Amino acid sequence: MSKATRNSGPDELELILRLTAKLPVGDSVVVGAGDDCAVIDAGVPGLWQLHKTDAVVKGIHFTSDSDPRQVGHKALGRAMSDIAAMAGTPRWATVTLGLPDGFDAQRIESVYDGMAALAQRHEVSLVGGETVANPDRLFIGVSLVGEVERDKCILRSGAAVGDGVWVTGELGGSIAGHHLAFTPRLAEARWLAARFKPSAMIDLSDGLAGDLGHLLNKASAGAELLESALPIRREARLRARESEAAKPPLLAALTDGEDYELCFTLGQGQAVDLLDRFKQEFPDTPLSCVGKIVRQPGLKIRQKTGLMEIPTRGHVHFQ
Amino acid sequence: MSKATRNSGPDELELILRLTAKLPVGDSVVVGAGDDCAVIDAGVPGLWQLHKTDAVVKGIHFTSDSDPRQVGHKALGRAMSDIAAMAGTPRWATVTLGLPDGFDAQRIESVYDGMAALAQRHEVSLVGGETVANPDRLFIGVSLVGEVERDKCILRSGAAVGDGVWVTGELGGSIAGHHLAFTPRLAEARWLAARFKPSAMIDLSDGLAGDLGHLLNKASAGAELLESALPIRREARLRARESEAAKPPLLAALTDGEDYELCFTLGQGQAVDLLDRFKQEFPDTPLSCVGKIVRQPGLKIRQKTGLMEIPTRGHVHFQ
């Protein structure tokens, strides 16, 4: 099972909106709740800090069959993906382990090994943590503090009518394995911010329809996607072929979640130059222009048969 | 139920030691895992950052009968108490909510209200958070970043033979209510650091015996406490009187946990001056000198009947 099969329901979304509406924040908070990370002016000359917290939970984000090293990789990688979405560099992580009754210490150590390996690769310091009891299941909370040059930070807001909509990698069918083994797009995001400065960016964790929806809400605009341009993951097509109960591939690409890819917007004049230089710099990372920002609110997708409207919130209705 | 009735077992302690022994850390990490908070040189002139993560879990740290505002207060207050132990100032908090199936949204909002009220009182910004499913019980993870002047930061290490051992507040019987309503000793700790600079400090969350044990380990020294000097909370005495199964009050004061008080060490020459000025500055906060650091390792307590040795680790054996 994965988050892909249990997206946030409307109750949860409404609750978050109600909770975050009344959070106390001081002057040092550049961007509070509502973006991929909080953006903090902590007094570091030239830099902003990015604060993020996230968790993976057994039975939701991984199962007892999952490779524990991959579970650790995922736990830290998810938070890294949010730092990437703001073109930041992850620096310091703390971990809260909720340990189930009769936990397997060796398995927990492997979780940590997976986390430590990813941390090391990105020069992130694991600076501490805490264990508490969570009797029924393993709960791995990760808090990550990163930093970004003040003039390079990219927010969810800023998309403009006419901008192209871009995604890295492939979408859908993540549950077949990608969700445990993805590479957070840190290098790509920093390169993009330095060379092209996207107008808005988000990481794809809840599916393109929902996450692009956040960019559209911030911009009070809409988007028109092109079905033939969507980079649908092979596994999403395979699953659809193998089971009638599986989502059609297009729907999987739009709503599966856990892609951990970047979705960003950029003025169309730069499209050719971007494609060209990105391919040279990151030959192994697919990059696709999948549509454009339009004035009319809402998300639409152009298919051979015409234009179809896609809900951007409460994508559980799809299922 | 409270953590007081389910302290970390030897398995958990050993696991933490194994896990933290191999964490990757960079040059910016002044103090990593093993103190109340991690101490980070994040590039802020004159300041260090303190990073802390912690959690409270239903059935462990609170029950379904607990006042949800107090639950929120406790969730944030625990992490604040760790920032206090290093004489720091808490600044930015992020929250991960693990929501059970069929959660009560109104109750969760009240948890947040309790957290927000405490945050506001200490000018802490709640900068965001995440919700995940934790099907069986509510899990509230809190990450807190604070700061401290570099020359004012107080570590667990540094206690010297001859120093007095001090505690704020009262000890034991926290489960009767204090554990949900305590005030993190932030003001006291900062005042102490500015005026007297304790040689070592820790917050009391696992009971005086265990937590003082950490200071002693770091100092490769021992301590001798005086039974008559221990500020035993009234509720610990009451519980012992009302039930034969309850811990004797002395044992409760040494091992109950969740006191959220400060324990610190200080050269004995300053004792009278400290007592005098502290009482003027904080008339409502008890302060007691409960013993002294001695060369001989181990923790002993002087009773009318003589000197008794007290285990400082695996205090579950007491029960």
XYZ file of C-alpha atoms in Angstrom:
638
model
C 0.000 0.000 0.000
C 1.172 3.545 -0.559
C -0.094 7.050 -0.177
C -1.094 6.666 -3.805
C -4.003 4.529 -2.647
C -4.971 6.767 0.248
C -4.798 10.405 -0.701
C -5.812 13.128 1.717
C -9.585 13.227 1.896
C -11.573 16.467 1.916
C -11.792 16.334 5.738
C -8.035 16.335 6.032
C -7.616 19.161 3.517
C -10.216 21.338 5.195
C -8.637 20.673 8.560
C -5.216 21.763 7.322
C -6.673 24.972 5.925
C -8.429 25.723 9.205
C -5.335 24.929 11.258
C -2.861 26.901 9.200
C -5.124 29.951 8.975
C -4.437 30.845 12.597
C -0.800 29.961 13.150
C 1.218 32.600 14.970
C 4.170 33.831 12.880
C 6.768 36.541 13.447
C 8.609 38.920 11.123
C 11.349 36.392 10.424
C 8.897 34.177 8.519
C 9.176 35.047 4.811
C 6.728 32.303 3.751
C 4.801 30.261 6.314
C 2.536 27.234 5.889
C 1.237 26.668 2.370
C 4.371 26.257 0.265
C 6.667 23.226 -0.064
C 8.742 24.490 2.867
C 8.567 27.412 5.244
C 11.010 30.165 4.256
C 12.794 31.732 7.210
C 15.057 34.734 7.543
C 17.228 33.314 10.314
C 19.814 36.069 10.034
C 22.211 34.253 7.723
C 23.695 36.837 5.343
C 22.458 36.259 1.781
C 20.558 33.078 2.591
C 17.107 32.016 3.637
C 16.473 28.843 5.573
C 13.913 26.286 4.427
C 12.152 24.332 7.187
C 10.286 21.128 6.412
C 8.813 18.262 8.403
C 7.308 15.058 7.036
C 6.778 11.414 7.969
C 6.327 7.941 6.549
C 4.118 5.415 8.306
C 3.941 1.646 8.003
C 0.864 0.502 6.107
C 0.538 3.918 4.470
C 3.864 4.728 2.842
C 5.527 1.332 3.092
C 4.702 -2.209 4.187
C 6.410 -4.862 6.264
C 7.653 -6.295 2.951
C 9.418 -3.091 1.966
C 13.223 -3.091 2.015
C 14.026 -1.193 5.253
C 16.953 0.653 3.641
C 14.547 1.932 0.988
C 12.098 2.946 3.720
C 14.802 5.104 5.283
C 15.739 6.468 1.873
C 12.118 7.420 1.251
C 11.634 9.007 4.675
C 14.475 11.465 4.135
C 14.023 11.705 0.357
C 10.471 13.040 0.641
C 11.605 16.004 2.716
C 14.556 16.548 0.365
C 12.137 16.668 -2.552
C 10.347 19.577 -0.865
C 13.627 21.405 -0.363
C 14.357 20.776 -4.068
C 11.012 22.324 -5.019
C 12.291 25.662 -3.692
C 15.706 25.215 -5.341
C 17.338 24.819 -1.926
C 20.142 22.747 -0.463
C 19.265 20.386 2.416
C 21.658 20.752 5.372
C 20.521 19.335 8.745
C 18.021 16.589 9.534
C 16.530 15.322 12.790
C 14.483 12.138 13.068
C 11.653 11.053 15.358
C 11.154 7.298 15.394
C 7.801 6.001 16.615
C 8.699 2.428 17.553
C 6.049 -0.311 17.589
C 5.796 -2.882 20.366
C 8.317 -5.647 19.853
C 10.142 -3.747 17.121
C 12.960 -5.434 15.230
C 16.111 -3.470 16.150
C 18.016 -4.771 13.144
C 15.306 -3.586 10.772
C 15.346 -0.149 12.383
C 19.101 -0.002 11.965
C 18.672 -0.765 8.266
C 16.138 2.063 7.997
C 18.790 4.344 9.476
C 21.428 2.980 7.102
C 19.211 3.901 4.142
C 18.648 7.358 5.548
C 22.344 7.846 6.331
C 23.415 6.758 2.834
C 21.131 9.319 1.194
C 22.203 11.978 3.702
C 25.851 11.334 2.976
C 25.354 11.519 -0.778
C 23.883 15.008 -0.400
C 26.154 16.126 2.454
C 23.225 16.375 4.848
C 24.090 16.099 8.551
C 21.852 13.810 10.624
C 22.122 15.790 13.842
C 19.942 13.817 16.190
C 16.593 12.446 16.969
C 14.239 10.984 19.432
C 12.484 7.670 19.873
C 8.958 7.370 21.240
C 6.558 4.456 21.409
C 3.936 4.166 18.662
C 2.672 0.728 19.679
C 0.930 -0.406 16.489
C 3.293 0.567 13.692
C 6.608 2.149 12.763
C 6.383 5.926 12.265
C 9.394 7.805 10.902
C 9.235 11.570 11.196
C 11.947 13.591 9.481
C 12.630 17.292 9.914
C 14.929 18.941 7.491
C 16.444 22.412 7.471
C 17.934 23.622 4.227
C 19.120 26.886 2.764
C 18.754 28.816 -0.451
C 20.240 32.026 -1.840
C 17.628 34.708 -1.315
C 17.394 35.602 -5.006
C 17.189 31.940 -6.107
C 14.271 30.759 -3.960
C 11.314 29.617 -6.074
C 7.809 29.617 -4.614
C 4.529 27.995 -5.587
C 3.238 31.439 -6.490
C 4.409 33.311 -9.560
C 3.094 31.353 -12.561
C 1.935 33.741 -15.319
C -0.547 33.294 -18.156
C 1.336 32.045 -21.184
C 4.057 30.228 -19.208
C 4.800 26.650 -20.204
C 4.131 23.873 -17.641
C 7.089 21.513 -17.244
C 7.713 18.264 -15.379
C 10.868 16.260 -14.766
C 10.875 12.460 -14.933
C 7.808 10.311 -15.494
C 4.407 10.235 -13.857
C 2.072 7.568 -12.453
C 2.505 3.980 -11.292
C 5.020 5.011 -8.640
C 3.674 2.312 -6.343
C 5.402 -0.336 -8.486
C 8.705 0.709 -6.923
C 9.658 4.295 -7.759
C 8.151 5.613 -4.497
C 10.852 3.801 -2.509
C 13.792 4.476 -4.807
C 13.367 7.952 -6.300
C 16.157 10.516 -6.485
C 15.159 13.918 -5.120
C 15.661 16.430 -7.939
C 17.975 18.680 -5.966
C 20.647 19.200 -8.604
C 18.107 19.800 -11.363
C 16.182 22.336 -9.287
C 19.255 24.350 -8.335
C 20.444 24.339 -11.925
C 17.036 25.510 -13.130
C 16.942 28.309 -10.560
C 20.438 29.483 -11.453
C 20.057 29.308 -15.252
C 16.351 29.871 -15.994
C 14.604 30.944 -12.776
C 11.206 29.233 -13.207
C 8.282 31.492 -12.295
C 6.827 28.862 -9.903
C 7.750 25.349 -8.772
C 6.326 22.498 -6.651
C 7.261 18.894 -6.019
C 4.857 16.241 -7.251
C 3.793 14.176 -4.260
C -0.005 14.097 -4.578
C -0.259 13.742 -8.357
C 0.116 16.331 -11.122
C -3.564 17.352 -11.088
C -3.584 18.208 -7.376
C -0.120 19.719 -7.162
C -0.375 21.787 -10.339
C -3.707 22.858 -8.856
C -1.788 24.524 -6.010
C 0.270 26.564 -8.492
C -2.928 27.554 -10.326
C -4.672 28.617 -7.120
C -1.740 30.839 -6.177
C -1.773 32.365 -9.686
C -5.578 32.625 -9.925
C -5.176 31.073 -13.335
C -5.802 27.779 -15.148
C -3.792 25.354 -17.232
C -4.286 23.377 -20.390
C -2.320 20.145 -20.636
C -1.681 18.038 -23.718
C -2.363 14.335 -23.250
C 0.224 13.261 -25.799
C 2.920 15.284 -24.013
C 2.503 13.629 -20.606
C 5.459 11.397 -19.727
C 3.497 8.392 -18.434
C 5.592 5.826 -16.573
C 5.765 2.387 -18.146
C 4.494 0.790 -14.931
C 1.296 2.849 -15.083
C 0.598 1.485 -18.582
C 1.476 -2.070 -17.530
C -0.823 -1.989 -14.508
C -3.698 -0.739 -16.638
C -3.103 -3.516 -19.158
C -2.899 -6.214 -16.503
C -5.964 -5.313 -14.464
C -9.335 -3.859 -15.334
C -9.513 -2.447 -11.816
C -6.376 -0.355 -12.330
C -6.612 3.295 -13.317
C -6.293 4.134 -17.015
C -2.690 5.343 -17.603
C -3.684 8.985 -18.123
C -5.552 9.059 -14.838
C -2.630 7.377 -13.092
C -0.231 10.008 -14.414
C -2.507 12.791 -13.198
C -3.495 11.429 -9.787
C -1.307 8.570 -8.534
C 0.979 10.653 -6.351
C 4.457 9.930 -4.994
C 6.230 10.888 -8.210
C 8.681 13.143 -6.330
C 9.357 15.041 -9.532
C 9.480 18.787 -10.125
C 6.630 20.650 -11.775
C 7.500 24.216 -12.770
C 6.384 27.034 -15.023
C 8.560 29.129 -17.321
C 8.070 31.784 -20.018
C 7.617 30.035 -23.377
C 10.350 32.024 -25.113
C 12.922 29.980 -23.172
C 11.521 26.547 -24.065
C 13.938 25.468 -26.793
C 17.001 26.762 -24.971
C 15.909 25.002 -21.759
C 15.275 21.648 -23.427
C 18.597 21.793 -25.162
C 20.764 22.750 -22.203
C 18.906 20.578 -19.698
C 19.475 17.505 -21.859
C 23.200 18.226 -21.926
C 23.387 18.802 -18.191
C 21.090 15.960 -17.049
C 21.070 13.316 -19.799
C 19.355 10.789 -17.497
C 16.491 13.014 -16.324
C 13.538 13.306 -18.713
C 12.116 16.808 -19.052
C 8.758 17.497 -20.692
C 6.706 20.555 -21.481
C 3.199 19.232 -20.798
C 1.050 22.308 -21.302
C 0.640 26.014 -20.596
C -0.900 28.423 -18.110
C -4.149 30.003 -19.338
C -6.345 32.807 -18.041
C -9.478 30.700 -17.525
C -9.295 29.008 -14.067
C -9.399 25.214 -13.877
C -7.317 22.392 -15.249
C -8.118 20.996 -18.691
C -6.462 18.338 -20.783
C -6.485 18.249 -24.547
C -7.167 14.765 -25.898
C -7.827 13.516 -29.440
C -11.532 13.681 -28.592
C -11.459 17.263 -27.299
C -10.858 19.218 -24.089
C -11.627 17.478 -20.748
C -11.962 19.282 -17.405
C -9.983 17.730 -14.507
C -10.736 18.336 -10.823
C -7.638 19.658 -9.036
C -8.895 19.069 -5.490
C -10.304 16.028 -3.793
C -8.799 13.796 -6.441
C -10.031 10.819 -4.416
C -13.200 11.190 -6.487
C -11.313 9.769 -9.425
C -11.018 6.377 -7.840
C -0.979 6.556 31.034
C 2.162 8.595 30.561
C 5.753 8.081 29.628
C 6.285 7.873 33.366
C 4.807 4.385 33.254
C 6.675 3.293 30.140
C 10.243 4.500 30.186
C 12.646 3.583 27.447
C 13.700 -0.005 27.930
C 17.288 -1.194 27.550
C 16.534 -2.300 23.967
C 15.523 1.192 22.997
C 18.533 2.778 24.688
C 20.977 0.408 23.066
C 19.348 0.979 19.708
C 19.706 4.750 20.040
C 23.382 4.388 20.894
C 23.971 2.143 17.889
C 22.035 4.431 15.555
C 23.632 7.678 16.634
C 27.151 6.250 16.547
C 27.173 6.267 12.758
C 25.291 9.405 11.788
C 26.948 11.470 9.075
C 27.708 15.035 10.256
C 29.486 17.941 8.625
C 31.690 20.755 9.952
C 28.698 22.950 10.720
C 27.594 20.581 13.487
C 29.002 21.886 16.791
C 27.231 19.215 18.875
C 25.337 16.340 17.238
C 23.136 13.642 18.742
C 23.569 13.096 22.488
C 22.725 16.461 24.032
C 19.323 18.057 24.633
C 19.449 19.617 21.163
C 21.843 19.545 18.254
C 23.986 22.682 18.121
C 24.483 24.041 14.614
C 26.678 26.761 13.198
C 24.264 27.872 10.480
C 26.234 30.980 9.640
C 24.305 33.400 11.844
C 26.803 35.916 13.256
C 27.209 35.437 17.022
C 24.550 32.763 17.310
C 24.250 29.021 17.177
C 21.068 27.267 16.179
C 19.521 24.547 18.333
C 17.630 21.815 16.460
C 15.214 19.525 18.281
C 12.529 17.038 17.303
C 10.130 15.231 19.619
C 6.644 13.725 19.660
C 3.724 12.871 21.902
C 1.605 9.808 21.191
C -1.866 8.890 22.391
C -1.801 6.157 25.006
C 1.808 6.975 25.854
C 1.992 10.683 26.620
C -1.715 11.460 26.871
C -5.051 9.638 26.780
C -8.385 10.209 25.090
C -9.497 11.836 28.368
C -6.727 14.451 28.258
C -7.738 18.039 27.522
C -6.724 18.462 23.843
C -5.442 22.015 24.443
C -3.131 20.625 27.115
C -2.019 17.897 24.718
C -0.964 20.574 22.224
C 0.701 22.542 25.017
C 2.664 19.460 26.039
C 3.682 18.554 22.480
C 5.363 21.921 21.926
C 6.388 22.421 25.563
C 8.535 19.264 25.625
C 10.674 20.503 22.752
C 10.842 23.976 24.342
C 12.110 22.386 27.545
C 15.033 20.920 25.582
C 15.825 24.328 24.087
C 15.703 25.730 27.638
C 18.217 23.106 28.798
C 20.805 24.757 26.524
C 19.777 28.276 27.592
C 18.370 28.946 24.127
C 15.406 30.811 22.696
C 12.882 28.805 20.645
C 12.060 30.463 17.312
C 10.415 28.295 14.621
C 8.317 25.145 14.938
C 6.929 22.712 12.396
C 4.400 20.017 13.222
C 3.701 16.559 11.794
C 0.272 15.254 12.719
C -0.304 11.511 12.435
C -4.101 11.371 12.209
C -6.008 8.246 13.281
C -8.875 6.818 11.263
C -12.066 8.729 11.940
C -10.252 11.505 13.783
C -12.254 14.232 15.474
C -11.371 17.435 13.592
C -12.573 19.658 16.417
C -10.316 17.890 18.890
C -7.349 18.310 16.564
C -8.122 21.996 16.259
C -8.075 22.276 20.036
C -4.683 20.542 20.104
C -3.480 23.220 17.690
C -5.028 25.976 19.790
C -3.061 24.763 22.803
C 0.119 24.646 20.780
C -0.512 28.080 19.247
C -1.204 29.665 22.642
C 2.111 28.437 24.043
C 3.907 29.453 20.839
C 2.474 32.939 21.016
C 3.444 33.366 24.666
C 7.075 32.651 23.760
C 7.019 34.383 20.352
C 7.604 31.111 18.544
C 6.445 31.005 14.913
C 4.493 27.924 13.859
C 5.718 27.859 10.279
C 3.997 24.839 8.879
C 3.433 21.181 9.058
C 2.230 18.053 7.455
C -0.537 15.562 8.102
C -0.143 11.844 7.507
C -2.312 8.893 8.438
C -1.395 6.988 11.607
C -4.511 4.795 11.650
C -4.561 3.641 15.276
C -3.761 6.733 17.298
C -2.954 10.430 17.235
C 0.782 11.157 16.883
C 2.012 14.749 17.213
C 5.569 15.341 16.083
C 7.081 18.751 16.778
C 10.342 20.106 15.387
C 11.732 23.209 16.908
C 14.634 25.405 15.854
C 15.974 27.836 18.421
C 19.025 30.001 18.841
C 21.525 30.821 21.532
C 24.430 33.259 21.852
C 27.565 31.239 21.206
C 29.130 32.067 24.576
C 25.912 31.330 26.499
C 25.167 27.803 25.243
C 25.239 25.238 28.069
C 25.887 21.581 27.297
C 25.382 18.339 29.188
C 29.145 18.073 29.493
C 31.180 20.301 31.800
C 30.191 19.323 35.342
C 33.257 19.384 37.640
C 33.993 17.587 40.883
C 32.847 19.815 43.749
C 30.058 21.532 41.774
C 26.658 21.696 43.424
C 23.747 19.860 41.736
C 20.648 22.043 41.381
C 17.085 21.505 40.230
C 14.240 23.913 39.540
C 10.662 23.126 40.567
C 9.536 19.886 42.165
C 10.066 16.260 41.221
C 7.897 13.149 40.917
C 4.159 12.510 40.565
C 4.010 14.493 37.326
C 1.400 12.101 35.985
C -1.188 13.651 38.344
C -1.337 16.654 36.013
C 1.956 18.534 35.818
C 3.027 16.629 32.668
C 0.238 18.337 30.708
C 0.516 21.799 32.216
C 4.180 22.505 32.920
C 5.913 25.756 32.002
C 9.171 25.232 30.090
C 11.919 26.917 32.119
C 13.108 29.140 29.287
C 13.378 32.403 31.205
C 15.095 30.757 34.168
C 17.631 29.011 31.944
C 18.569 32.131 30.021
C 18.899 34.103 33.236
C 21.111 31.389 34.727
C 23.330 31.316 31.647
C 23.696 35.098 31.586
C 24.304 35.573 35.331
C 25.943 32.360 36.579
C 26.836 30.198 33.567
C 26.183 26.704 34.984
C 28.933 24.201 34.125
C 26.379 21.705 32.700
C 22.612 21.551 32.264
C 19.890 19.089 31.153
C 16.115 19.040 31.220
C 14.453 16.465 33.442
C 12.236 14.325 31.250
C 13.208 10.777 32.266
C 13.624 11.342 35.996
C 16.479 12.888 37.989
C 18.398 9.615 38.369
C 18.555 8.933 34.636
C 19.036 12.497 33.449
C 21.628 13.438 36.054
C 23.262 10.177 34.993
C 23.825 11.695 31.530
C 25.672 14.666 33.070
C 27.764 12.278 35.165
C 28.653 10.112 32.177
C 29.817 13.155 30.229
C 31.918 14.262 33.233
C 33.205 10.772 34.093
C 32.234 11.609 37.654
C 29.599 10.716 40.238
C 27.145 12.570 42.434
C 25.980 12.418 46.003
C 22.436 13.624 46.637
C 20.832 14.482 49.952
C 17.405 12.930 50.475
C 16.174 15.727 52.696
C 17.056 18.312 50.036
C 14.997 16.760 47.236
C 11.935 18.878 46.383
C 9.382 16.075 46.194
C 6.068 17.067 44.618
C 3.036 16.842 46.887
C 1.272 14.558 44.416
C 4.082 12.000 44.663
C 3.604 11.863 48.455
C -0.180 11.684 48.101
C -0.045 8.824 45.631
C 2.272 6.864 47.899
C -0.062 7.417 50.836
C -3.165 6.410 48.878
C -1.870 3.236 47.286
C 0.537 0.560 48.405
C 1.305 -0.143 44.763
C 2.553 3.410 44.171
C 6.263 4.194 44.314
C 7.647 5.536 47.596
C 7.951 9.345 47.210
C 11.767 9.309 47.057
C 11.738 6.790 44.234
C 9.054 8.787 42.427
C 11.167 11.945 42.640
C 14.178 10.103 41.254
C 12.539 8.085 38.489
C 9.024 9.262 37.563
C 10.001 11.363 34.572
C 8.176 14.195 32.811
C 9.188 16.829 35.353
C 10.340 19.216 32.595
C 12.535 21.009 35.082
C 16.159 22.076 34.772
C 18.979 20.162 36.428
C 22.312 21.992 36.402
C 25.685 22.075 38.103
C 27.510 25.113 39.421
C 30.629 25.856 41.482
C 29.696 25.824 45.179
C 31.171 29.246 45.880
C 28.217 30.784 44.039
C 25.487 28.923 45.945
C 24.321 31.620 48.351
C 24.416 34.372 45.750
C 22.469 32.209 43.301
C 19.744 31.274 45.773
C 19.317 34.866 46.810
C 19.143 36.425 43.362
C 17.105 33.603 41.809
C 14.433 33.974 44.486
C 14.167 37.677 43.713
C 13.990 37.122 39.967
C 11.703 34.070 39.958
C 9.688 34.118 43.207
C 7.323 31.398 41.875
C 9.975 28.899 40.764
C 11.442 26.705 43.508
C 15.206 26.205 43.271
C 17.032 23.553 45.295
C 20.617 22.467 45.722
C 20.156 18.707 45.995
C 23.731 17.441 46.162
C 27.210 17.692 44.707
C 29.453 16.193 42.049
C 32.027 13.738 43.447
C 35.034 11.961 41.947
C 33.747 8.415 42.520
C 31.491 7.423 39.561
C 27.891 6.460 40.263
C 24.916 8.130 41.856
C 24.412 7.865 45.618
C 21.839 9.343 47.938
C 22.424 10.179 51.568
C 19.545 9.070 53.780
C 19.176 9.009 57.556
C 20.135 5.344 57.389
C 23.288 5.877 55.328
C 24.420 6.132 51.698
C 22.372 4.250 49.037
C 23.570 3.549 45.482
C 21.063 4.405 42.704
C 21.154 2.983 39.179
C 21.273 5.770 36.584
C 20.394 3.653 33.559
C 17.574 1.252 32.885
C 15.504 2.818 35.603
C 12.654 0.519 34.563
C 14.181 -1.931 37.023
C 12.886 0.240 39.826
C 9.288 -0.546 39.022
